[in-house]
Tab-separated table of N, CA and C in Angstrom:
chain	number	residue	atom	x	y	z
V	1	MET	N	-3.792	-18.938	1.896
V	1	MET	CA	-4.795	-17.996	2.369
V	1	MET	C	-4.145	-16.751	2.984
V	2	ASN	N	-3.030	-16.953	3.716
V	2	ASN	CA	-2.390	-15.794	4.327
V	2	ASN	C	-1.748	-14.871	3.312
V	3	TRP	N	-1.411	-15.392	2.131
V	3	TRP	CA	-0.914	-14.502	1.074
V	3	TRP	C	-2.036	-13.584	0.598
V	4	ILE	N	-3.246	-14.114	0.523
V	4	ILE	CA	-4.393	-13.278	0.126
V	4	ILE	C	-4.647	-12.211	1.184
V	5	ILE	N	-4.591	-12.603	2.459
V	5	ILE	CA	-4.762	-11.644	3.550
V	5	ILE	C	-3.696	-10.558	3.459
V	6	LEU	N	-2.471	-10.960	3.164
V	6	LEU	CA	-1.371	-9.992	3.051
V	6	LEU	C	-1.595	-9.035	1.884
V	7	ILE	N	-2.072	-9.535	0.773
V	7	ILE	CA	-2.357	-8.678	-0.379
V	7	ILE	C	-3.456	-7.673	-0.049
V	8	VAL	N	-4.507	-8.140	0.610
V	8	VAL	CA	-5.591	-7.229	1.010
V	8	VAL	C	-5.065	-6.182	1.997
V	9	ALA	N	-4.191	-6.605	2.924
V	9	ALA	CA	-3.577	-5.654	3.858
V	9	ALA	C	-2.798	-4.590	3.096
V	10	GLY	N	-2.072	-4.997	2.060
V	10	GLY	CA	-1.332	-4.047	1.236
V	10	GLY	C	-2.242	-3.082	0.505
V	11	LEU	N	-3.393	-3.572	0.056
V	11	LEU	CA	-4.353	-2.694	-0.617
V	11	LEU	C	-4.926	-1.666	0.352
V	12	PHE	N	-5.158	-2.079	1.602
V	12	PHE	CA	-5.607	-1.117	2.601
V	12	PHE	C	-4.505	-0.112	2.938
V	13	GLU	N	-3.245	-0.519	2.795
V	13	GLU	CA	-2.150	0.441	2.964
V	13	GLU	C	-2.221	1.504	1.874
V	14	VAL	N	-2.533	1.098	0.665
V	14	VAL	CA	-2.741	2.071	-0.419
V	14	VAL	C	-3.880	3.012	-0.032
V	15	GLY	N	-4.927	2.434	0.567
V	15	GLY	CA	-6.067	3.247	0.999
V	15	GLY	C	-5.685	4.294	2.024
V	16	PHE	N	-4.900	3.886	3.030
V	16	PHE	CA	-4.580	4.890	4.041
V	16	PHE	C	-3.606	5.937	3.515
V	17	ALA	N	-2.711	5.564	2.623
V	17	ALA	CA	-1.810	6.561	2.033
V	17	ALA	C	-2.585	7.529	1.140
V	18	SER	N	-3.531	7.006	0.393
V	18	SER	CA	-4.335	7.862	-0.484
V	18	SER	C	-5.221	8.801	0.326
V	19	CYS	N	-5.813	8.278	1.391
V	19	CYS	CA	-6.624	9.133	2.263
V	19	CYS	C	-5.776	10.233	2.891
V	20	LEU	N	-4.563	9.896	3.257
V	20	LEU	CA	-3.669	10.888	3.839
V	20	LEU	C	-3.387	12.008	2.833
V	21	GLY	N	-3.229	11.638	1.568
V	21	GLY	CA	-3.044	12.641	0.523
V	21	GLY	C	-4.252	13.552	0.379
V	22	LYS	N	-5.451	12.984	0.499
V	22	LYS	CA	-6.672	13.784	0.400
V	22	LYS	C	-6.857	14.678	1.628
V	23	VAL	N	-6.447	14.189	2.817
V	23	VAL	CA	-6.523	15.012	4.020
V	23	VAL	C	-5.714	16.283	3.817
V	24	ARG	N	-4.568	16.130	3.195
V	24	ARG	CA	-3.683	17.267	2.950
V	24	ARG	C	-4.305	18.281	1.990
V	25	GLU	N	-5.137	17.802	1.069
V	25	GLU	CA	-5.698	18.674	0.026
V	25	GLU	C	-7.023	19.321	0.393
V	26	THR	N	-7.691	18.827	1.431
V	26	THR	CA	-9.040	19.290	1.737
V	26	THR	C	-9.064	20.052	3.058
V	27	SER	N	-10.237	20.583	3.373
V	27	SER	CA	-10.413	21.282	4.643
V	27	SER	C	-11.846	21.072	5.123
V	28	GLY	N	-12.095	21.482	6.355
V	28	GLY	CA	-13.446	21.395	6.907
V	28	GLY	C	-13.891	19.966	7.129
V	29	SER	N	-15.188	19.739	6.970
V	29	SER	CA	-15.741	18.406	7.251
V	29	SER	C	-15.242	17.356	6.267
V	30	GLU	N	-14.959	17.768	5.027
V	30	GLU	CA	-14.431	16.801	4.060
V	30	GLU	C	-13.085	16.253	4.527
V	31	MET	N	-12.252	17.085	5.120
V	31	MET	CA	-10.959	16.642	5.634
V	31	MET	C	-11.156	15.580	6.718
V	32	TYR	N	-12.141	15.787	7.581
V	32	TYR	CA	-12.387	14.826	8.661
V	32	TYR	C	-12.868	13.476	8.126
V	33	TRP	N	-13.639	13.493	7.051
V	33	TRP	CA	-14.074	12.227	6.441
V	33	TRP	C	-12.885	11.475	5.862
V	34	TRP	N	-11.983	12.191	5.189
V	34	TRP	CA	-10.777	11.549	4.664
V	34	TRP	C	-9.896	11.036	5.796
V	35	PHE	N	-9.844	11.794	6.896
V	35	PHE	CA	-9.050	11.354	8.041
V	35	PHE	C	-9.665	10.105	8.661
V	36	ALA	N	-10.983	10.035	8.711
V	36	ALA	CA	-11.651	8.823	9.216
V	36	ALA	C	-11.328	7.635	8.315
V	37	GLY	N	-11.333	7.846	7.007
V	37	GLY	CA	-10.933	6.792	6.076
V	37	GLY	C	-9.506	6.344	6.302
V	38	PHE	N	-8.636	7.294	6.599
V	38	PHE	CA	-7.248	6.982	6.916
V	38	PHE	C	-7.168	6.086	8.143
V	39	ILE	N	-7.873	6.436	9.208
V	39	ILE	CA	-7.835	5.665	10.452
V	39	ILE	C	-8.394	4.257	10.237
V	40	VAL	N	-9.518	4.156	9.538
V	40	VAL	CA	-10.118	2.838	9.278
V	40	VAL	C	-9.181	1.991	8.430
V	41	SER	N	-8.658	2.559	7.352
V	41	SER	CA	-7.752	1.813	6.469
V	41	SER	C	-6.486	1.389	7.198
V	42	LEU	N	-5.940	2.274	8.015
V	42	LEU	CA	-4.748	1.956	8.782
V	42	LEU	C	-5.002	0.803	9.750
V	43	THR	N	-6.126	0.862	10.444
V	43	THR	CA	-6.469	-0.185	11.406
V	43	THR	C	-6.660	-1.535	10.724
V	44	VAL	N	-7.403	-1.546	9.631
V	44	VAL	CA	-7.639	-2.801	8.901
V	44	VAL	C	-6.325	-3.339	8.342
V	45	SER	N	-5.517	-2.463	7.756
V	45	SER	CA	-4.257	-2.887	7.166
V	45	SER	C	-3.336	-3.511	8.214
V	46	MET	N	-3.191	-2.862	9.343
V	46	MET	CA	-2.321	-3.393	10.399
V	46	MET	C	-2.863	-4.697	10.976
V	47	GLY	N	-4.174	-4.772	11.142
V	47	GLY	CA	-4.774	-5.999	11.655
V	47	GLY	C	-4.561	-7.177	10.719
V	48	LEU	N	-4.725	-6.940	9.429
V	48	LEU	CA	-4.516	-8.017	8.452
V	48	LEU	C	-3.041	-8.387	8.348
V	49	LEU	N	-2.159	-7.396	8.446
V	49	LEU	CA	-0.728	-7.698	8.446
V	49	LEU	C	-0.371	-8.567	9.648
V	50	LEU	N	-0.914	-8.238	10.792
V	50	LEU	CA	-0.685	-9.042	11.991
V	50	LEU	C	-1.161	-10.476	11.784
V	51	LYS	N	-2.330	-10.632	11.197
V	51	LYS	CA	-2.885	-11.971	10.935
V	51	LYS	C	-1.983	-12.738	9.963
V	52	ALA	N	-1.526	-12.078	8.910
V	52	ALA	CA	-0.696	-12.749	7.909
V	52	ALA	C	0.639	-13.191	8.492
V	53	THR	N	1.184	-12.416	9.422
V	53	THR	CA	2.498	-12.760	9.978
V	53	THR	C	2.435	-13.893	10.994
V	54	GLN	N	1.252	-14.390	11.267
V	54	GLN	CA	1.149	-15.547	12.157
V	54	GLN	C	1.694	-16.809	11.500
V	55	THR	N	1.696	-16.831	10.168
V	55	THR	CA	2.230	-18.013	9.466
V	55	THR	C	3.299	-17.677	8.431
V	56	LEU	N	3.381	-16.426	8.009
V	56	LEU	CA	4.398	-16.026	7.030
V	56	LEU	C	5.588	-15.416	7.764
V	57	PRO	N	6.790	-15.563	7.220
V	57	PRO	CA	7.956	-14.923	7.848
V	57	PRO	C	7.778	-13.404	7.891
V	58	ILE	N	8.074	-12.804	9.028
V	58	ILE	CA	7.837	-11.368	9.214
V	58	ILE	C	8.592	-10.528	8.195
V	59	GLY	N	9.824	-10.879	7.898
V	59	GLY	CA	10.600	-10.097	6.933
V	59	GLY	C	9.982	-10.106	5.556
V	60	THR	N	9.565	-11.268	5.113
V	60	THR	CA	8.918	-11.383	3.804
V	60	THR	C	7.577	-10.675	3.792
V	61	ALA	N	6.767	-10.908	4.831
V	61	ALA	CA	5.432	-10.309	4.888
V	61	ALA	C	5.521	-8.785	4.897
V	62	TYR	N	6.427	-8.252	5.698
V	62	TYR	CA	6.548	-6.800	5.778
V	62	TYR	C	7.036	-6.216	4.457
V	63	ALA	N	7.996	-6.868	3.833
V	63	ALA	CA	8.511	-6.378	2.548
V	63	ALA	C	7.424	-6.397	1.478
V	64	VAL	N	6.655	-7.463	1.433
V	64	VAL	CA	5.570	-7.562	0.440
V	64	VAL	C	4.502	-6.518	0.736
V	65	TRP	N	4.143	-6.361	2.007
V	65	TRP	CA	3.113	-5.401	2.415
V	65	TRP	C	3.511	-3.978	2.022
V	66	THR	N	4.743	-3.595	2.344
V	66	THR	CA	5.180	-2.244	1.994
V	66	THR	C	5.343	-2.088	0.479
V	67	GLY	N	5.752	-3.165	-0.191
V	67	GLY	CA	5.884	-3.108	-1.647
V	67	GLY	C	4.550	-2.884	-2.331
V	68	ILE	N	3.540	-3.639	-1.890
V	68	ILE	CA	2.196	-3.453	-2.447
V	68	ILE	C	1.721	-2.038	-2.173
V	69	GLY	N	1.962	-1.570	-0.965
V	69	GLY	CA	1.562	-0.208	-0.625
V	69	GLY	C	2.277	0.830	-1.468
V	70	ALA	N	3.570	0.645	-1.667
V	70	ALA	CA	4.344	1.604	-2.456
V	70	ALA	C	3.897	1.616	-3.914
V	71	VAL	N	3.793	0.443	-4.512
V	71	VAL	CA	3.376	0.357	-5.913
V	71	VAL	C	1.970	0.913	-6.077
V	72	GLY	N	1.069	0.485	-5.218
V	72	GLY	CA	-0.321	0.952	-5.303
V	72	GLY	C	-0.444	2.447	-5.108
V	73	THR	N	0.316	2.984	-4.159
V	73	THR	CA	0.253	4.415	-3.897
V	73	THR	C	0.801	5.219	-5.077
V	74	VAL	N	1.866	4.739	-5.690
V	74	VAL	CA	2.391	5.422	-6.882
V	74	VAL	C	1.360	5.372	-8.012
V	75	LEU	N	0.727	4.218	-8.197
V	75	LEU	CA	-0.285	4.110	-9.256
V	75	LEU	C	-1.484	5.018	-8.987
V	76	VAL	N	-1.933	5.077	-7.735
V	76	VAL	CA	-3.025	5.993	-7.387
V	76	VAL	C	-2.578	7.432	-7.617
V	77	GLY	N	-1.339	7.736	-7.252
V	77	GLY	CA	-0.819	9.084	-7.494
V	77	GLY	C	-0.853	9.447	-8.965
V	78	ILE	N	-0.466	8.498	-9.804
V	78	ILE	CA	-0.455	8.755	-11.248
V	78	ILE	C	-1.877	8.863	-11.795
V	79	LEU	N	-2.740	7.925	-11.413
V	79	LEU	CA	-4.084	7.856	-11.991
V	79	LEU	C	-5.070	8.853	-11.385
V	80	VAL	N	-4.935	9.139	-10.093
V	80	VAL	CA	-5.911	9.993	-9.412
V	80	VAL	C	-5.367	11.400	-9.173
V	81	PHE	N	-4.149	11.484	-8.651
V	81	PHE	CA	-3.591	12.772	-8.282
V	81	PHE	C	-2.777	13.417	-9.399
V	82	LYS	N	-2.722	12.771	-10.561
V	82	LYS	CA	-2.031	13.304	-11.742
V	82	LYS	C	-0.541	13.541	-11.506
V	83	ASP	N	0.093	12.643	-10.726
V	83	ASP	CA	1.544	12.703	-10.548
V	83	ASP	C	2.218	12.424	-11.893
V	84	PRO	N	3.418	12.939	-12.106
V	84	PRO	CA	4.080	12.743	-13.393
V	84	PRO	C	4.467	11.281	-13.639
V	85	VAL	N	4.385	10.888	-14.901
V	85	VAL	CA	4.808	9.552	-15.324
V	85	VAL	C	6.125	9.730	-16.070
V	86	THR	N	7.184	9.154	-15.489
V	86	THR	CA	8.489	9.244	-16.129
V	86	THR	C	9.048	7.835	-16.321
V	87	PHE	N	10.025	7.742	-17.185
V	87	PHE	CA	10.659	6.449	-17.426
V	87	PHE	C	11.179	5.850	-16.125
V	88	TRP	N	11.863	6.658	-15.318
V	88	TRP	CA	12.494	6.135	-14.108
V	88	TRP	C	11.472	5.706	-13.065
V	89	ARG	N	10.373	6.400	-12.969
V	89	ARG	CA	9.314	5.970	-12.034
V	89	ARG	C	8.781	4.602	-12.448
V	90	ILE	N	8.497	4.442	-13.719
V	90	ILE	CA	7.981	3.163	-14.212
V	90	ILE	C	9.043	2.074	-14.063
V	91	PHE	N	10.282	2.395	-14.356
V	91	PHE	CA	11.373	1.433	-14.230
V	91	PHE	C	11.483	0.914	-12.796
V	92	PHE	N	11.509	1.819	-11.834
V	92	PHE	CA	11.691	1.397	-10.444
V	92	PHE	C	10.445	0.726	-9.874
V	93	ILE	N	9.275	1.132	-10.299
V	93	ILE	CA	8.055	0.425	-9.880
V	93	ILE	C	8.072	-0.992	-10.429
V	94	THR	N	8.512	-1.150	-11.671
V	94	THR	CA	8.611	-2.485	-12.267
V	94	THR	C	9.601	-3.359	-11.504
V	95	THR	N	10.742	-2.800	-11.145
V	95	THR	CA	11.713	-3.600	-10.386
V	95	THR	C	11.173	-3.947	-9.001
V	96	LEU	N	10.383	-3.067	-8.419
V	96	LEU	CA	9.771	-3.361	-7.124
V	96	LEU	C	8.764	-4.494	-7.243
V	97	ILE	N	7.961	-4.469	-8.297
V	97	ILE	CA	6.991	-5.547	-8.521
V	97	ILE	C	7.713	-6.884	-8.719
V	98	LEU	N	8.779	-6.874	-9.491
V	98	LEU	CA	9.549	-8.101	-9.699
V	98	LEU	C	10.170	-8.594	-8.396
V	99	SER	N	10.598	-7.679	-7.559
V	99	SER	CA	11.161	-8.058	-6.263
V	99	SER	C	10.106	-8.685	-5.353
V	100	ILE	N	8.904	-8.131	-5.357
V	100	ILE	CA	7.810	-8.698	-4.563
V	100	ILE	C	7.497	-10.111	-5.043
V	101	ALA	N	7.394	-10.283	-6.347
V	101	ALA	CA	7.138	-11.616	-6.897
V	101	ALA	C	8.264	-12.575	-6.537
V	102	GLY	N	9.500	-12.099	-6.576
V	102	GLY	CA	10.639	-12.932	-6.204
V	102	GLY	C	10.593	-13.357	-4.758
V	103	LEU	N	10.213	-12.448	-3.857
V	103	LEU	CA	10.109	-12.813	-2.450
V	103	LEU	C	9.041	-13.880	-2.225
V	104	LYS	N	7.925	-13.747	-2.929
V	104	LYS	CA	6.887	-14.760	-2.801
V	104	LYS	C	7.388	-16.101	-3.344
V	105	ALA	N	8.108	-16.059	-4.435
V	105	ALA	CA	8.597	-17.305	-5.064
V	105	ALA	C	9.593	-18.047	-4.180
V	106	VAL	N	10.407	-17.333	-3.442
V	106	VAL	CA	11.418	-18.000	-2.621
V	106	VAL	C	10.968	-18.229	-1.177
V	107	SER	N	9.753	-17.764	-0.839
V	107	SER	CA	9.247	-17.972	0.514
V	107	SER	C	8.917	-19.439	0.719
V	108	SER	N	9.241	-19.944	1.909
V	108	SER	CA	9.013	-21.359	2.180
V	108	SER	C	7.586	-21.667	2.582
V	109	HIS	N	6.725	-20.651	2.711
V	109	HIS	CA	5.337	-20.889	3.121
V	109	HIS	C	4.426	-20.716	1.950
């Protein structure tokens, strides 16, 4: 169950990073709405990470959480913000995904 909580926490990390990107691109009241989304996503993500680390090793949980956030944020950048897709970006995202799976596989919990 805590792995599911950790995955959801990572998805909220993608949310706060994406909202931060939108804050940078907007102005006026729209910027404040994106900033509110950033604060909510950040709070939920940190709270769920805290909950997950009650039973998962902190090093593994943090690495998985940041990995999910990094991979998700790159994918959102590519799909939503039209960031460039290059061989090396895909290569390193793939190695990051494999590393996350490896950490889960060798975790004792």
